[in-house]
Amino acid sequence: AQSVTQPDIHITVSEGASLELRCNYSYGATPYLFWYVQSPGQGLQLLLKYFSGDTLVQGIKGFEAEFKRSQSSFNLRKPSVHWSDAAEYFCAVGTNQAGTALIFGKGTTLSVSS
Amino acid sequence: GAVVSQHPSRVICKSGTSVKIECRSLDFQATTMFWYRQFPKQSLMLMATSNEGSKATYEQGVEKDKFLINHASLTLSTLTVTSAHPEDSSFYICSAGSGGAAPGELFFGEGSRLTVL
């Protein structure tokens, strides 16, 4: 079974600074990997996803993530954080088989300071 | 991407009553749908896997008699919280996959916030 670890519970970044949110997964085969963002009281918004191919994935809102199989990681990055990026970020892992659920990490809360 | 819709988005009910939440795949057929639960400031926890035309598969610790799941068609799954109590107050999110080129990709509904008084 797959699992996800997000080591950082809460991160504070200054506006304009770079951001990296960590995600490590456990899965025996090639995983499907996702990053979602959730604002308070809202549903999930997909930032980006990795299925195969280029290991550097571009997403919405200027986010990118890099799949590193050797490290079982899929870290999310953004070169310059905006105050509106403050939210909860979830990494999730799935498989390439239909009918399997996504498993979510515990999430990382991002605060942006001015 | 494919669209999954949930209804209602918010519901408030009295303790002891039952509440039904609908999850619809609007532009694709979903043989399998998933129900998640999210407590405040926590992650999404998979509750059950809903299979069209058969019984749902519940995760360990989830009471199947309390959380009734029905997947009567390829576009609709319902979650009924029976005899709701305040501890059932939570954010419930459904998801479904459209298969195709990315069989493992899931699309999520907007979520339903249940408050039990």
GROMACS .gro file of C-alpha atoms in nm:
model
  231
    1ALA     CA    1   0.000   0.000   0.000
    2GLN     CA    2   0.114   0.350  -0.068
    3SER     CA    3   0.182   0.618   0.194
    4VAL     CA    4   0.288   0.982   0.205
    5THR     CA    5   0.492   1.180   0.452
    6GLN     CA    6   0.500   1.556   0.470
    7PRO     CA    7   0.768   1.626   0.730
    8ASP     CA    8   0.685   1.992   0.783
    9ILE     CA    9   0.364   2.070   0.967
   10HIS     CA   10   0.395   2.447   0.944
   11ILE     CA   11   0.623   2.670   0.740
   12THR     CA   12   0.649   3.048   0.743
   13VAL     CA   13   0.803   3.225   0.447
   14SER     CA   14   0.854   3.593   0.380
   15GLU     CA   15   0.667   3.734   0.087
   16GLY     CA   16   0.889   3.725  -0.219
   17ALA     CA   17   1.110   3.451  -0.081
   18SER     CA   18   1.138   3.107  -0.233
   19LEU     CA   19   0.945   2.808  -0.103
   20GLU     CA   20   1.001   2.436  -0.090
   21LEU     CA   21   0.751   2.196   0.064
   22ARG     CA   22   0.871   1.844   0.117
   23CYS     CA   23   0.691   1.525   0.030
   24ASN     CA   24   0.814   1.168   0.055
   25TYR     CA   25   0.615   0.873  -0.065
   26SER     CA   26   0.623   0.500  -0.030
   27TYR     CA   27   0.506   0.280  -0.315
   28GLY     CA   28   0.657  -0.022  -0.481
   29ALA     CA   29   0.587   0.077  -0.840
   30THR     CA   30   0.584   0.406  -1.026
   31PRO     CA   31   0.347   0.632  -0.837
   32TYR     CA   32   0.102   0.892  -0.949
   33LEU     CA   33   0.187   1.203  -0.745
   34PHE     CA   34  -0.017   1.512  -0.679
   35TRP     CA   35  -0.002   1.840  -0.494
   36TYR     CA   36  -0.322   2.006  -0.384
   37VAL     CA   37  -0.386   2.338  -0.212
   38GLN     CA   38  -0.675   2.409   0.022
   39SER     CA   39  -0.779   2.747   0.154
   40PRO     CA   40  -0.972   2.762   0.482
   41GLY     CA   41  -1.321   2.627   0.444
   42GLN     CA   42  -1.269   2.541   0.079
   43GLY     CA   43  -1.226   2.228  -0.126
   44LEU     CA   44  -0.911   2.102  -0.292
   45GLN     CA   45  -0.746   2.267  -0.587
   46LEU     CA   46  -0.502   2.064  -0.795
   47LEU     CA   47  -0.168   2.242  -0.833
   48LEU     CA   48   0.014   1.983  -1.039
   49LYS     CA   49   0.052   1.613  -1.101
   50TYR     CA   50   0.312   1.363  -1.212
   51PHE     CA   51   0.231   1.046  -1.396
   52SER     CA   52   0.538   0.976  -1.609
   53GLY     CA   53   0.791   1.144  -1.835
   54ASP     CA   54   0.970   1.465  -1.746
   55THR     CA   55   1.043   1.458  -1.375
   56LEU     CA   56   1.009   1.836  -1.339
   57VAL     CA   57   0.643   1.923  -1.349
   58GLN     CA   58   0.500   2.270  -1.393
   59GLY     CA   59   0.172   2.359  -1.230
   60ILE     CA   60  -0.060   2.649  -1.181
   61LYS     CA   61   0.016   2.966  -0.986
   62GLY     CA   62   0.387   2.941  -1.059
   63PHE     CA   63   0.441   2.615  -0.870
   64GLU     CA   64   0.661   2.331  -0.983
   65ALA     CA   65   0.758   1.996  -0.839
   66GLU     CA   66   1.035   1.750  -0.909
   67PHE     CA   67   0.998   1.374  -0.892
   68LYS     CA   68   1.311   1.208  -0.759
   69ARG     CA   69   1.274   0.834  -0.764
   70SER     CA   70   1.604   0.773  -0.585
   71GLN     CA   71   1.485   0.982  -0.291
   72SER     CA   72   1.117   0.884  -0.313
   73SER     CA   73   1.040   1.252  -0.309
   74PHE     CA   74   0.812   1.495  -0.487
   75ASN     CA   75   0.892   1.836  -0.340
   76LEU     CA   76   0.690   2.141  -0.431
   77ARG     CA   77   0.867   2.466  -0.510
   78LYS     CA   78   0.790   2.825  -0.592
   79PRO     CA   79   1.057   3.087  -0.662
   80SER     CA   80   0.869   3.383  -0.515
   81VAL     CA   81   0.584   3.345  -0.269
   82HIS     CA   82   0.287   3.579  -0.264
   83TRP     CA   83   0.070   3.651   0.039
   84SER     CA   84  -0.219   3.478  -0.138
   85ASP     CA   85  -0.025   3.151  -0.131
   86ALA     CA   86  -0.093   3.114   0.241
   87ALA     CA   87  -0.297   2.794   0.266
   88GLU     CA   88  -0.278   2.423   0.345
   89TYR     CA   89  -0.084   2.209   0.101
   90PHE     CA   90  -0.137   1.838   0.059
   91CYS     CA   91   0.078   1.588  -0.123
   92ALA     CA   92  -0.100   1.274  -0.241
   93VAL     CA   93   0.006   0.945  -0.398
   94GLY     CA   94  -0.193   0.714  -0.618
   95THR     CA   95  -0.133   0.437  -0.864
   96ASN     CA   96  -0.183   0.387  -1.235
   97GLN     CA   97  -0.466   0.146  -1.173
   98ALA     CA   98  -0.825   0.250  -1.204
   99GLY     CA   99  -1.025   0.211  -0.888
  100THR     CA  100  -0.754   0.297  -0.639
  101ALA     CA  101  -0.783   0.588  -0.399
  102LEU     CA  102  -0.537   0.868  -0.345
  103ILE     CA  103  -0.361   0.866  -0.012
  104PHE     CA  104  -0.288   1.206   0.136
  105GLY     CA  105  -0.011   1.334   0.353
  106LYS     CA  106  -0.098   1.520   0.671
  107GLY     CA  107  -0.048   1.851   0.502
  108THR     CA  108   0.176   2.154   0.548
  109THR     CA  109   0.039   2.488   0.656
  110LEU     CA  110   0.207   2.775   0.477
  111SER     CA  111   0.208   3.118   0.635
  112VAL     CA  112   0.342   3.417   0.447
  113SER     CA  113   0.488   3.707   0.639
  114SER     CA  114   0.519   4.059   0.501
  115GLY     CA  115  -1.054   1.807  -1.640
  116ALA     CA  116  -1.353   1.601  -1.544
  117VAL     CA  117  -1.610   1.753  -1.311
  118VAL     CA  118  -1.738   1.608  -0.987
  119SER     CA  119  -2.018   1.785  -0.805
  120GLN     CA  120  -2.131   1.746  -0.445
  121HIS     CA  121  -2.456   1.853  -0.288
  122PRO     CA  122  -2.524   2.007  -0.047
  123SER     CA  123  -2.213   2.213   0.011
  124ARG     CA  124  -2.322   2.290   0.365
  125VAL     CA  125  -2.574   2.124   0.590
  126ILE     CA  126  -2.670   2.177   0.950
  127CYS     CA  127  -2.879   1.918   1.125
  128LYS     CA  128  -2.997   1.823   1.470
  129SER     CA  129  -2.842   1.538   1.659
  130GLY     CA  130  -3.015   1.210   1.583
  131THR     CA  131  -3.124   1.295   1.231
  132SER     CA  132  -2.984   1.150   0.909
  133VAL     CA  133  -2.818   1.348   0.634
  134LYS     CA  134  -2.761   1.248   0.273
  135ILE     CA  135  -2.477   1.387   0.063
  136GLU     CA  136  -2.473   1.335  -0.312
  137CYS     CA  137  -2.170   1.304  -0.535
  138ARG     CA  138  -2.215   1.323  -0.911
  139SER     CA  139  -1.974   1.285  -1.198
  140LEU     CA  140  -2.107   1.538  -1.445
  141ASP     CA  141  -1.925   1.457  -1.766
  142PHE     CA  142  -1.801   1.103  -1.725
  143GLN     CA  143  -1.903   0.769  -1.587
  144ALA     CA  144  -1.738   0.653  -1.268
  145THR     CA  145  -1.740   0.287  -1.182
  146THR     CA  146  -1.564   0.372  -0.858
  147MET     CA  147  -1.603   0.671  -0.632
  148PHE     CA  148  -1.427   0.745  -0.305
  149TRP     CA  149  -1.544   0.919   0.009
  150TYR     CA  150  -1.304   1.110   0.230
  151ARG     CA  151  -1.349   1.282   0.562
  152GLN     CA  152  -1.153   1.580   0.685
  153PHE     CA  153  -1.159   1.707   1.041
  154PRO     CA  154  -1.060   2.071   1.103
  155LYS     CA  155  -0.692   2.134   1.041
  156GLN     CA  156  -0.633   1.771   0.951
  157SER     CA  157  -0.574   1.572   0.636
  158LEU     CA  158  -0.819   1.382   0.420
  159MET     CA  159  -0.884   1.034   0.543
  160LEU     CA  160  -1.027   0.774   0.309
  161MET     CA  161  -1.355   0.643   0.449
  162ALA     CA  162  -1.476   0.407   0.182
  163THR     CA  163  -1.462   0.300  -0.178
  164SER     CA  164  -1.796   0.305  -0.354
  165ASN     CA  165  -1.847   0.060  -0.640
  166GLU     CA  166  -2.137   0.090  -0.880
  167GLY     CA  167  -2.385  -0.187  -0.831
  168SER     CA  168  -2.214  -0.347  -0.535
  169LYS     CA  169  -2.147  -0.289  -0.168
  170ALA     CA  170  -1.900  -0.026  -0.063
  171THR     CA  171  -1.567  -0.119   0.087
  172TYR     CA  172  -1.502   0.058   0.415
  173GLU     CA  173  -1.167   0.147   0.565
  174GLN     CA  174  -1.077   0.012   0.903
  175GLY     CA  175  -1.249   0.200   1.182
  176VAL     CA  176  -1.530   0.340   0.968
  177GLU     CA  177  -1.874   0.223   1.078
  178LYS     CA  178  -2.059   0.099   0.772
  179ASP     CA  179  -2.396   0.112   0.948
  180LYS     CA  180  -2.343   0.475   1.034
  181PHE     CA  181  -2.207   0.588   0.700
  182LEU     CA  182  -2.431   0.430   0.439
  183ILE     CA  183  -2.296   0.447   0.086
  184ASN     CA  184  -2.502   0.378  -0.222
  185HIS     CA  185  -2.365   0.384  -0.576
  186ALA     CA  186  -2.675   0.317  -0.778
  187SER     CA  187  -2.556   0.452  -1.110
  188LEU     CA  188  -2.234   0.528  -1.292
  189THR     CA  189  -2.272   0.898  -1.219
  190LEU     CA  190  -2.409   0.909  -0.865
  191SER     CA  191  -2.289   0.797  -0.525
  192THR     CA  192  -2.455   0.899  -0.200
  193LEU     CA  193  -2.326   0.907   0.156
  194THR     CA  194  -2.587   0.900   0.429
  195VAL     CA  195  -2.479   0.983   0.782
  196THR     CA  196  -2.734   0.805   0.997
  197SER     CA  197  -2.833   0.922   1.344
  198ALA     CA  198  -2.580   1.200   1.325
  199HIS     CA  199  -2.406   1.325   1.637
  200PRO     CA  200  -2.185   1.628   1.694
  201GLU     CA  201  -1.870   1.418   1.655
  202ASP     CA  202  -1.980   1.345   1.297
  203SER     CA  203  -1.941   1.712   1.214
  204SER     CA  204  -1.677   1.722   0.944
  205PHE     CA  205  -1.593   1.807   0.585
  206TYR     CA  206  -1.684   1.521   0.353
  207ILE     CA  207  -1.526   1.506   0.009
  208CYS     CA  208  -1.593   1.264  -0.272
  209SER     CA  209  -1.378   1.181  -0.569
  210ALA     CA  210  -1.402   0.979  -0.886
  211GLY     CA  211  -1.179   0.871  -1.169
  212SER     CA  212  -1.270   0.889  -1.534
  213GLY     CA  213  -1.025   0.622  -1.641
  214GLY     CA  214  -0.897   0.681  -1.988
  215ALA     CA  215  -0.535   0.776  -2.041
  216ALA     CA  216  -0.474   0.828  -1.671
  217PRO     CA  217  -0.671   0.558  -1.491
  218GLY     CA  218  -0.528   0.655  -1.153
  219GLU     CA  219  -0.621   1.021  -1.171
  220LEU     CA  220  -0.908   1.126  -0.947
  221PHE     CA  221  -1.125   1.435  -0.958
  222PHE     CA  222  -1.262   1.583  -0.640
  223GLY     CA  223  -1.592   1.736  -0.550
  224GLU     CA  224  -1.613   2.070  -0.374
  225GLY     CA  225  -1.684   1.904  -0.041
  226SER     CA  226  -1.981   1.907   0.195
  227ARG     CA  227  -1.953   2.060   0.537
  228LEU     CA  228  -2.172   1.887   0.792
  229THR     CA  229  -2.249   2.049   1.125
  230VAL     CA  230  -2.446   1.848   1.376
  231LEU     CA  231  -2.597   2.047   1.659
   0.00000   0.00000   0.00000
